[in-house]
mmCIF file of N, CA and C in Angstrom:
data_model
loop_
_atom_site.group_PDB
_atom_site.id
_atom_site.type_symbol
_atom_site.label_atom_id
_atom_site.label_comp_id
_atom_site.label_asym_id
_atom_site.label_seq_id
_atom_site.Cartn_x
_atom_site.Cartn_y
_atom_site.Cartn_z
ATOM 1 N N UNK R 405 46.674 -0.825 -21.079
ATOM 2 C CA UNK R 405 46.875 -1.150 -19.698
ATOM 3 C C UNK R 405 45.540 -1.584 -19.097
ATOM 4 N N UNK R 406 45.264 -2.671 -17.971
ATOM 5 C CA UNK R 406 44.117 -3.233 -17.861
ATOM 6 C C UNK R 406 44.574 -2.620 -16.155
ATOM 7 N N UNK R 407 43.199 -2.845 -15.671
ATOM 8 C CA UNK R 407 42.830 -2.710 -14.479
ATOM 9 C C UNK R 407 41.598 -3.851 -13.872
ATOM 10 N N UNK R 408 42.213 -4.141 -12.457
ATOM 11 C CA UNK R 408 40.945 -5.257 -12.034
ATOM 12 C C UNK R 408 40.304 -4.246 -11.031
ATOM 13 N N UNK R 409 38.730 -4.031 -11.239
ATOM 14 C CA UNK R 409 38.281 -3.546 -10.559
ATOM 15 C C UNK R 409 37.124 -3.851 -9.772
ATOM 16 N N UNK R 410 36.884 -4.141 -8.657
ATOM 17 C CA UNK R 410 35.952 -5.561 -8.304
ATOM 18 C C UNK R 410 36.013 -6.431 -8.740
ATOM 19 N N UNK R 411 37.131 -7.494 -8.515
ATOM 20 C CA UNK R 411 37.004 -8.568 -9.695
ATOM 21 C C UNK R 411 37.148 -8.256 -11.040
ATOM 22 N N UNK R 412 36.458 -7.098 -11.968
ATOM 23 C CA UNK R 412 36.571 -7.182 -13.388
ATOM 24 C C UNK R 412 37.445 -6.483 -14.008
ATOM 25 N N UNK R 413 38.154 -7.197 -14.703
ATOM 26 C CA UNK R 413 38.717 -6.497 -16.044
ATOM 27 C C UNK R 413 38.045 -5.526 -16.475
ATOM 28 N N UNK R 414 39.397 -3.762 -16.140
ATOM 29 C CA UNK R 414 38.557 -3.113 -17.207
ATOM 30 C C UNK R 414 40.234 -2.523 -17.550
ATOM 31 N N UNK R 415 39.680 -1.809 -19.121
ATOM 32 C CA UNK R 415 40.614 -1.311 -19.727
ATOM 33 C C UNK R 415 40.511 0.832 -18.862
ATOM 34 N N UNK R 416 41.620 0.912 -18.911
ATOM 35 C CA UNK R 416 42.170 2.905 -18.149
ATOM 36 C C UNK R 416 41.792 3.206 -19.888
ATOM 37 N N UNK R 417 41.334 2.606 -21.033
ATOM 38 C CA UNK R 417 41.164 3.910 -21.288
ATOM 39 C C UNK R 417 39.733 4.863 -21.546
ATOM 40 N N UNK R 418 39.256 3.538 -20.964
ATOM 41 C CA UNK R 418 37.302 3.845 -20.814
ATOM 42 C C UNK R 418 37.107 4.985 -19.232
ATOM 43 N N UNK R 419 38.517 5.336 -18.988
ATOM 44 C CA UNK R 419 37.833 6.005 -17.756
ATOM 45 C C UNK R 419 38.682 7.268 -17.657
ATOM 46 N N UNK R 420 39.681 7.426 -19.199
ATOM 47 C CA UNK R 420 40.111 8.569 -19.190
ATOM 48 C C UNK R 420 39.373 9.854 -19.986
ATOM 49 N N UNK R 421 38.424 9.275 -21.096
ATOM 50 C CA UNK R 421 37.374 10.302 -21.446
ATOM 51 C C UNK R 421 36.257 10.905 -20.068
ATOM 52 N N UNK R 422 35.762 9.973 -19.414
ATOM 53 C CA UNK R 422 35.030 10.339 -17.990
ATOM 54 C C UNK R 422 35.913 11.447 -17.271
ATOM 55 N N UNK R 423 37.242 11.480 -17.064
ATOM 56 C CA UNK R 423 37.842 12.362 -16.210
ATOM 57 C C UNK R 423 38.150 13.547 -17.124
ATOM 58 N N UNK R 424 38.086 13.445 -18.336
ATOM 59 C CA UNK R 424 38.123 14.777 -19.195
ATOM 60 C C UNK R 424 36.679 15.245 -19.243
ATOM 61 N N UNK R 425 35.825 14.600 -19.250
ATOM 62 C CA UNK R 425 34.803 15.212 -19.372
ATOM 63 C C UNK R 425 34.350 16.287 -17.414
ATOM 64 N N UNK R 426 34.331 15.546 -16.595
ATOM 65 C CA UNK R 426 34.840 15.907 -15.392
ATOM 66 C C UNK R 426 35.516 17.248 -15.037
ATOM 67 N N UNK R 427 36.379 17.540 -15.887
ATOM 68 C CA UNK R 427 37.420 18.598 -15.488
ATOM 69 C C UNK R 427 36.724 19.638 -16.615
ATOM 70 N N UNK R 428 36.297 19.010 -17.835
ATOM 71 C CA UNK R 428 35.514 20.367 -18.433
ATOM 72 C C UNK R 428 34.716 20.793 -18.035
ATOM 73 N N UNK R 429 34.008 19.920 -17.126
ATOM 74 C CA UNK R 429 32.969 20.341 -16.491
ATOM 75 C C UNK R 429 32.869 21.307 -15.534
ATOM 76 N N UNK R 430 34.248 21.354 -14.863
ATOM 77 C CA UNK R 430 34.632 21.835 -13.582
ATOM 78 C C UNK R 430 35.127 23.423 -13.570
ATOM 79 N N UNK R 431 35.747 23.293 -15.025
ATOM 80 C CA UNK R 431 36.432 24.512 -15.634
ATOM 81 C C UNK R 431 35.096 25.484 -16.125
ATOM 82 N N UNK R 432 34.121 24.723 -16.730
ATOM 83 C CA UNK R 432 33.234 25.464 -17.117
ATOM 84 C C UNK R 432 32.138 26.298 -16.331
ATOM 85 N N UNK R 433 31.978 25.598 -15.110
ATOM 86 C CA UNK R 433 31.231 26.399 -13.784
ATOM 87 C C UNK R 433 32.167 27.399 -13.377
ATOM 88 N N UNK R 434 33.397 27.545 -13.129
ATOM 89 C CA UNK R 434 34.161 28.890 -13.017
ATOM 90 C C UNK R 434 34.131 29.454 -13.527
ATOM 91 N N UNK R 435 34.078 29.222 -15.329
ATOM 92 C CA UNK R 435 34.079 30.502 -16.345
ATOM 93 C C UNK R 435 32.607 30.857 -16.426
ATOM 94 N N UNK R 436 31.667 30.251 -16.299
ATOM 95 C CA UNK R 436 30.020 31.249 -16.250
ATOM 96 C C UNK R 436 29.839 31.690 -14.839
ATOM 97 N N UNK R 437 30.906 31.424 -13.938
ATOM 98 C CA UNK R 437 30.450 32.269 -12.258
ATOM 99 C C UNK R 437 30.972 33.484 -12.341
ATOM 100 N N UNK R 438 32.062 33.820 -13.343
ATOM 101 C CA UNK R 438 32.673 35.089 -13.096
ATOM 102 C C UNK R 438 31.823 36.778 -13.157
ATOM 103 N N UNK R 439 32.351 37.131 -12.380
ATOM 104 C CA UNK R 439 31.793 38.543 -12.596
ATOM 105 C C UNK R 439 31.817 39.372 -13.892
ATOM 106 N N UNK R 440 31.071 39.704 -14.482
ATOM 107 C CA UNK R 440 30.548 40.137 -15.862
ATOM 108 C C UNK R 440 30.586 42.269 -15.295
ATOM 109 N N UNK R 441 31.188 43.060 -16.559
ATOM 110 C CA UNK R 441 31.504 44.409 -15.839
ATOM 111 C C UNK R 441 30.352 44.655 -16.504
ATOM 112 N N UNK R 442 29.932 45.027 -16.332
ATOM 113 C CA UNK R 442 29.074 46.181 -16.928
ATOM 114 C C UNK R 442 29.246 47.288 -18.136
ATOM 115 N N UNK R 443 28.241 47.712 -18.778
ATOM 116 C CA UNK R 443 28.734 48.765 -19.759
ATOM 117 C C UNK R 443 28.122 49.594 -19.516
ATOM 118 N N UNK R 444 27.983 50.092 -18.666
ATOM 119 C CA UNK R 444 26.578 51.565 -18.562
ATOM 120 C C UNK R 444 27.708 52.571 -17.525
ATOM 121 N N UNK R 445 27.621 53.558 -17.715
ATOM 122 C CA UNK R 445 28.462 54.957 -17.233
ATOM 123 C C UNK R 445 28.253 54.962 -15.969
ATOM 124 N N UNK R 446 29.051 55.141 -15.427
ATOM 125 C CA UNK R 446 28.540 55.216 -13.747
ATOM 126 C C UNK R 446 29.538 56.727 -13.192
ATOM 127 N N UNK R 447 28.380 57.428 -12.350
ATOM 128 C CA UNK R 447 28.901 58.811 -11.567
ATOM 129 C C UNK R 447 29.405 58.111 -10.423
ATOM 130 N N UNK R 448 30.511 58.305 -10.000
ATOM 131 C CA UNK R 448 31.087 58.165 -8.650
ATOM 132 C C UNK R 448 31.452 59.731 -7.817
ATOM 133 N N UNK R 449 31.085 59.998 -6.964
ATOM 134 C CA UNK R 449 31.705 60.823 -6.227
ATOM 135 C C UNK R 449 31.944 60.471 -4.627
ATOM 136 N N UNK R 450 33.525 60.556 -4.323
ATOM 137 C CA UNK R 450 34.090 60.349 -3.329
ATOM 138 C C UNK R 450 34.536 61.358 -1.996
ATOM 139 N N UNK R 451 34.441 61.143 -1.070
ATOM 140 C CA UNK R 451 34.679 62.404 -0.312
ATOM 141 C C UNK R 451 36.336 62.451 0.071
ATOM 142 N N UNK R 452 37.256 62.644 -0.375
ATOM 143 C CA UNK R 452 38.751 62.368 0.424
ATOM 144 C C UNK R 452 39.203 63.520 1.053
ATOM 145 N N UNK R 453 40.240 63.093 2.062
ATOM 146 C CA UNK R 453 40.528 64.344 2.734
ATOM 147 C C UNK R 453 42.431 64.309 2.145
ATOM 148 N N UNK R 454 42.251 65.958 1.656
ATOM 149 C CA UNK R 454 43.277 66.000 1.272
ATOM 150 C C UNK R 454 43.663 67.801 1.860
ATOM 151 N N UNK R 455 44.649 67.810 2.072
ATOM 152 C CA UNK R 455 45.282 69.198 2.823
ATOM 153 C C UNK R 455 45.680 70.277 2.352
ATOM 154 N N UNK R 456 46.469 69.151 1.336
ATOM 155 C CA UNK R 456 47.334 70.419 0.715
ATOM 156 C C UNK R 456 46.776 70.166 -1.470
ATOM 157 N N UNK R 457 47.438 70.989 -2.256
ATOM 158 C CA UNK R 457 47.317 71.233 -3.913
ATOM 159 C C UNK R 457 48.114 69.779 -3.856
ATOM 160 N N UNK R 458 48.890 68.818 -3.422
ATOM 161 C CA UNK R 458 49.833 67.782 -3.937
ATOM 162 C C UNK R 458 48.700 66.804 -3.499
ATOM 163 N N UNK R 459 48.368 66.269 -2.510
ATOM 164 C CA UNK R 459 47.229 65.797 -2.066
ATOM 165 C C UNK R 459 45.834 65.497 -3.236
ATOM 166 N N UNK R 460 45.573 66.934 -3.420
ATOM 167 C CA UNK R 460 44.275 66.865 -4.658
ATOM 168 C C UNK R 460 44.867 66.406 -6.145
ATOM 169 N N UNK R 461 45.735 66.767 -6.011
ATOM 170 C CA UNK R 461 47.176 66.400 -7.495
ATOM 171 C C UNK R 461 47.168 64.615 -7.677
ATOM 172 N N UNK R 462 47.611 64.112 -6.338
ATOM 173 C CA UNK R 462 47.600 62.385 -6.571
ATOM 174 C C UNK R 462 46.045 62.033 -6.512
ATOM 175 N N UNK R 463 45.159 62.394 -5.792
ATOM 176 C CA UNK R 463 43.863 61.730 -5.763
ATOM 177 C C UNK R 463 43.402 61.764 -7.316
ATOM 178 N N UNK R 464 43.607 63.216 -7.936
ATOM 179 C CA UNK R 464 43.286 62.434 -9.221
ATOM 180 C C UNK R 464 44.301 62.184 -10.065
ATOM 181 N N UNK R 465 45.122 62.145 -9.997
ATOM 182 C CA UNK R 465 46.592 60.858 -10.970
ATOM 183 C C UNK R 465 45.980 59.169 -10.320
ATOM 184 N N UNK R 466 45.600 58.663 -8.868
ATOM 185 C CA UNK R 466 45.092 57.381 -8.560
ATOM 186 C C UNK R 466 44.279 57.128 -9.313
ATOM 187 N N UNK R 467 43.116 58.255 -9.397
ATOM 188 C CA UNK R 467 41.614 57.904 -10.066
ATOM 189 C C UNK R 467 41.691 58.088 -11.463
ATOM 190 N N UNK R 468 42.509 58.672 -12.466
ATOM 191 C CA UNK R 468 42.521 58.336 -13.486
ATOM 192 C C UNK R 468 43.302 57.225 -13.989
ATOM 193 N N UNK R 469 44.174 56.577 -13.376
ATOM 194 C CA UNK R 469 44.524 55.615 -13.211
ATOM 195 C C UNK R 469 43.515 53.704 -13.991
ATOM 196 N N UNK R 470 43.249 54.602 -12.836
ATOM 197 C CA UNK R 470 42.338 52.729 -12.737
ATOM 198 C C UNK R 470 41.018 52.607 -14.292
ATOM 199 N N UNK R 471 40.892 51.623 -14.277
ATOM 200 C CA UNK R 471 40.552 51.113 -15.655
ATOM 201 C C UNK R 471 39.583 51.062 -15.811
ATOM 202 N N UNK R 472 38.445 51.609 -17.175
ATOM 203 C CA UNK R 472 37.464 52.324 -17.196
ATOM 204 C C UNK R 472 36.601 53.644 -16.694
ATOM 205 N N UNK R 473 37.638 54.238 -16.190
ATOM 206 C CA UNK R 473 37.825 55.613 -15.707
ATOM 207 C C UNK R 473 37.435 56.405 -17.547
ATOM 208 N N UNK R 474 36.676 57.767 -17.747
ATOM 209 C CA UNK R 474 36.845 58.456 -18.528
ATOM 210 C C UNK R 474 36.936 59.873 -18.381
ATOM 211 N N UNK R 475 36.562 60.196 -16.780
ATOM 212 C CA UNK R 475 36.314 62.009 -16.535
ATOM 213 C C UNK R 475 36.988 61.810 -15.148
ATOM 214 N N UNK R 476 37.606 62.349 -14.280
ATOM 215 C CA UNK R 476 38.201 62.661 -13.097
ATOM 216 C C UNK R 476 37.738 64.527 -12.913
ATOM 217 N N UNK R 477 37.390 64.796 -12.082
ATOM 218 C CA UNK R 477 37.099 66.119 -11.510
ATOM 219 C C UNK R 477 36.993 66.290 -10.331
ATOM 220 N N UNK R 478 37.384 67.639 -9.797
ATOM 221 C CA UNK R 478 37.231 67.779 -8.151
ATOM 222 C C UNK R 478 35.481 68.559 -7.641
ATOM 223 N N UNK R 479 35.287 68.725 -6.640
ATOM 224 C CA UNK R 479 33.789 69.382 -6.354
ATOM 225 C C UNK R 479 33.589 69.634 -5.052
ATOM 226 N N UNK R 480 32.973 70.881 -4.684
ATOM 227 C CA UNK R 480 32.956 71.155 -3.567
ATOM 228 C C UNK R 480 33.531 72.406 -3.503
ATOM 229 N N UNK R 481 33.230 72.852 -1.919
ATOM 230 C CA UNK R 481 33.627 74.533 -1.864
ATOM 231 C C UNK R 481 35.161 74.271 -1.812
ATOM 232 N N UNK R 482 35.660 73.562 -0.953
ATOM 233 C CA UNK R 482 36.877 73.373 -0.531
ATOM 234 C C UNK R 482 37.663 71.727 -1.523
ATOM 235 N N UNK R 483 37.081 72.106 -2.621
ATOM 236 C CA UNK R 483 37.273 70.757 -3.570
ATOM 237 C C UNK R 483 37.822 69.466 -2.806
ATOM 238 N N UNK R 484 37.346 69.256 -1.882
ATOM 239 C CA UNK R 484 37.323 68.265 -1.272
ATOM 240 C C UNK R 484 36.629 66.827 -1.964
ATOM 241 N N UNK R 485 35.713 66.818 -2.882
ATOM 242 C CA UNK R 485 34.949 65.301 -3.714
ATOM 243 C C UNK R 485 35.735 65.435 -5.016
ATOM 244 N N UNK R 486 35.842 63.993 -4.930
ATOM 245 C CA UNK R 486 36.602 63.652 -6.053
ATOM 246 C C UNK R 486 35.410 63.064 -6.935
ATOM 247 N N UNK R 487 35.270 63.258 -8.390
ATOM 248 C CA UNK R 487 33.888 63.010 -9.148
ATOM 249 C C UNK R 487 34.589 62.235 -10.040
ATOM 250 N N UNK R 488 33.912 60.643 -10.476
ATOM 251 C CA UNK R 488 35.155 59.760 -11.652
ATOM 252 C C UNK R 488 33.454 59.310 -12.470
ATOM 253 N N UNK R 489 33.779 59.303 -13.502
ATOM 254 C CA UNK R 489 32.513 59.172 -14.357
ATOM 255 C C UNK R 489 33.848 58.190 -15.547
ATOM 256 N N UNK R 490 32.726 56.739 -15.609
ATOM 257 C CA UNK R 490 33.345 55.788 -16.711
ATOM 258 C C UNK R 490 32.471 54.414 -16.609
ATOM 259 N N UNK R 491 32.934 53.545 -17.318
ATOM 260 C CA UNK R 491 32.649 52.267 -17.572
ATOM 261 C C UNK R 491 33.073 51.576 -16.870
ATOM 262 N N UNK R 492 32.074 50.064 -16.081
ATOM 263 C CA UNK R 492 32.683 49.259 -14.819
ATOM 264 C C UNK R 492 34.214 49.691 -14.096
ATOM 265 N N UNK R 493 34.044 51.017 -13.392
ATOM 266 C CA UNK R 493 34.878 51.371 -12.845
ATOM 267 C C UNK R 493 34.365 50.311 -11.233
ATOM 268 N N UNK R 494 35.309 49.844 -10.849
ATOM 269 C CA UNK R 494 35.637 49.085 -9.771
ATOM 270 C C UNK R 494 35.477 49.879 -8.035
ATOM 271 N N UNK R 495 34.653 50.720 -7.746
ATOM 272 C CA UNK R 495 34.547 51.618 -6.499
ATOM 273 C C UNK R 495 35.003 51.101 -5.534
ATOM 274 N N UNK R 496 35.165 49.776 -5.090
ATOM 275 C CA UNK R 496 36.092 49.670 -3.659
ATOM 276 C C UNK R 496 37.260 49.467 -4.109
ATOM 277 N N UNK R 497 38.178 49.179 -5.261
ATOM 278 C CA UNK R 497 39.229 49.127 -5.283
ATOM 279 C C UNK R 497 39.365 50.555 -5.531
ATOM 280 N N UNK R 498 38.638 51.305 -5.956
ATOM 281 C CA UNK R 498 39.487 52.762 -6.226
ATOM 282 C C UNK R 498 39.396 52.915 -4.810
ATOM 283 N N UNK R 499 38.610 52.990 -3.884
ATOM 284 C CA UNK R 499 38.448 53.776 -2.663
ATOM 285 C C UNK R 499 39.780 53.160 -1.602
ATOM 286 N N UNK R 500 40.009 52.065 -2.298
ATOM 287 C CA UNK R 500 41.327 51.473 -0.919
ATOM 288 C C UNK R 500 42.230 51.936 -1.448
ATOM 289 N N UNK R 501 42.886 52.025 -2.701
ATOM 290 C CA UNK R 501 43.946 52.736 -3.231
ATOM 291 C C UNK R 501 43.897 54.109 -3.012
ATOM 292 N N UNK R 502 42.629 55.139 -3.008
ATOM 293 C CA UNK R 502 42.750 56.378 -2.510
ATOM 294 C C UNK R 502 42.923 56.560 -0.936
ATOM 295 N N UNK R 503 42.302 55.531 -0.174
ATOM 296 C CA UNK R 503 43.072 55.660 1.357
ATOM 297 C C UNK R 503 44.327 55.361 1.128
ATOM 298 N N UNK R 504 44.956 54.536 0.654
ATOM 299 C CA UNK R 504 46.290 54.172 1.166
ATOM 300 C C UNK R 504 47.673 55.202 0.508
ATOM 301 N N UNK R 505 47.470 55.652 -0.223
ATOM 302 C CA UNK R 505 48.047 56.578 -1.072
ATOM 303 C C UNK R 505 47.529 57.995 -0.770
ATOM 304 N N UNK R 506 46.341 58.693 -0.320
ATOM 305 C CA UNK R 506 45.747 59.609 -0.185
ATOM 306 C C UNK R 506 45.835 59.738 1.283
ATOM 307 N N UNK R 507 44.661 59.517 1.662
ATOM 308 C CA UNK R 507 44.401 59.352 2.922
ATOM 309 C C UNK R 507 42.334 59.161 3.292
ATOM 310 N N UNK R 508 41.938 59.471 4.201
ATOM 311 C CA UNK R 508 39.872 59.071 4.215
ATOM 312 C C UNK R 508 39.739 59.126 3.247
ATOM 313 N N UNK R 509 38.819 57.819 2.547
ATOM 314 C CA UNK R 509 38.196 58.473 1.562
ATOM 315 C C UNK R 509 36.995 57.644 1.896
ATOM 316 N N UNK R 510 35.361 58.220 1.472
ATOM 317 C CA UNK R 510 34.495 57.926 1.744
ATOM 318 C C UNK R 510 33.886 58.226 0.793
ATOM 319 N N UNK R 511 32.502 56.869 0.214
ATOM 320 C CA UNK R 511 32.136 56.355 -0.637
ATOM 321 C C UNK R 511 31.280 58.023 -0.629
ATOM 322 N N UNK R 512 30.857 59.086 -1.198
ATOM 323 C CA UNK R 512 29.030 59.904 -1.441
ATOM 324 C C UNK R 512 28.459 59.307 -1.930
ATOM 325 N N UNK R 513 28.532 58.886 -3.081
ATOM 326 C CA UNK R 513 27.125 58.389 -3.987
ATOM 327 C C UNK R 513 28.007 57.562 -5.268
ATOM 328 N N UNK R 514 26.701 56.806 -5.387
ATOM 329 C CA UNK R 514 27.494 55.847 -6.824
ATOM 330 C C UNK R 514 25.995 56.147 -7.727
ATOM 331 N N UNK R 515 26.006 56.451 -8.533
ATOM 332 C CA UNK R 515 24.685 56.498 -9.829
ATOM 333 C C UNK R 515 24.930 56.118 -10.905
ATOM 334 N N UNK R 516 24.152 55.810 -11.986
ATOM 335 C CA UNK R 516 24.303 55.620 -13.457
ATOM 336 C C UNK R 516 23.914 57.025 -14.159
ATOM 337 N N UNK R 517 25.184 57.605 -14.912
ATOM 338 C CA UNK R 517 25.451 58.512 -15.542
ATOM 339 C C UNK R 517 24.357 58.070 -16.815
ATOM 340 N N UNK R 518 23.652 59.310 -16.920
ATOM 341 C CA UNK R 518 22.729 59.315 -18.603
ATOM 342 C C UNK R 518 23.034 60.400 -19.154
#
């Protein structure tokens, strides 16, 4: 199939390698922008407010849940902190799923477990 383009004859298929090359190009800046997890242990401890034994029961069924989780524990006089120790565990998605299912929950501390 020919094409006139300014005046010249050109052939579509000298300009369909250019648009493949184009789109690999395009594909390939998304796949090296992505977020890379981490492998190093991380201490999370969360403050949630929970009332009752069913309360402390789902906060940690949520938090063992989520992916790269390896330890779930409670802490505190009134076991009020929830403690999640694992691999690129995701801390604001656990913390919105423990409000919305739980109820406050507030970030204490995030560290790298050694």
């Amino acid at each position: 199939m020919y094409h006139y383009i300014n005046g010249i004859l050109a052939s579509s298929i000298i300009f369909i390698p250019h648009f493949i090359i184009f789109i690999l190009y395009i594909l390939s800046l998304g796949v090296s922008r992505r977020k890379k997890k981490s492998n190093m242990k991380q201490k999370v401890v969360l403050k949630v407010a929970m009332k009752c034994q069913k309360c402390r029961t789902r906060s940690l069924e949520v938090a063992a849940e989520q992916q790269g989780v390896s330890f779930v524990g409670l802490e505190g006089n009134e076991k009020e902190k929830v403690v999640v120790i694992g691999d690129g565990i995701d801390v604001v998605k656990l913390t919105t799923i423990l409000r919305k299912k739980v109820g406050t929950t507030e970030i204490i501390s995030l560290a790298e477990q050694k």
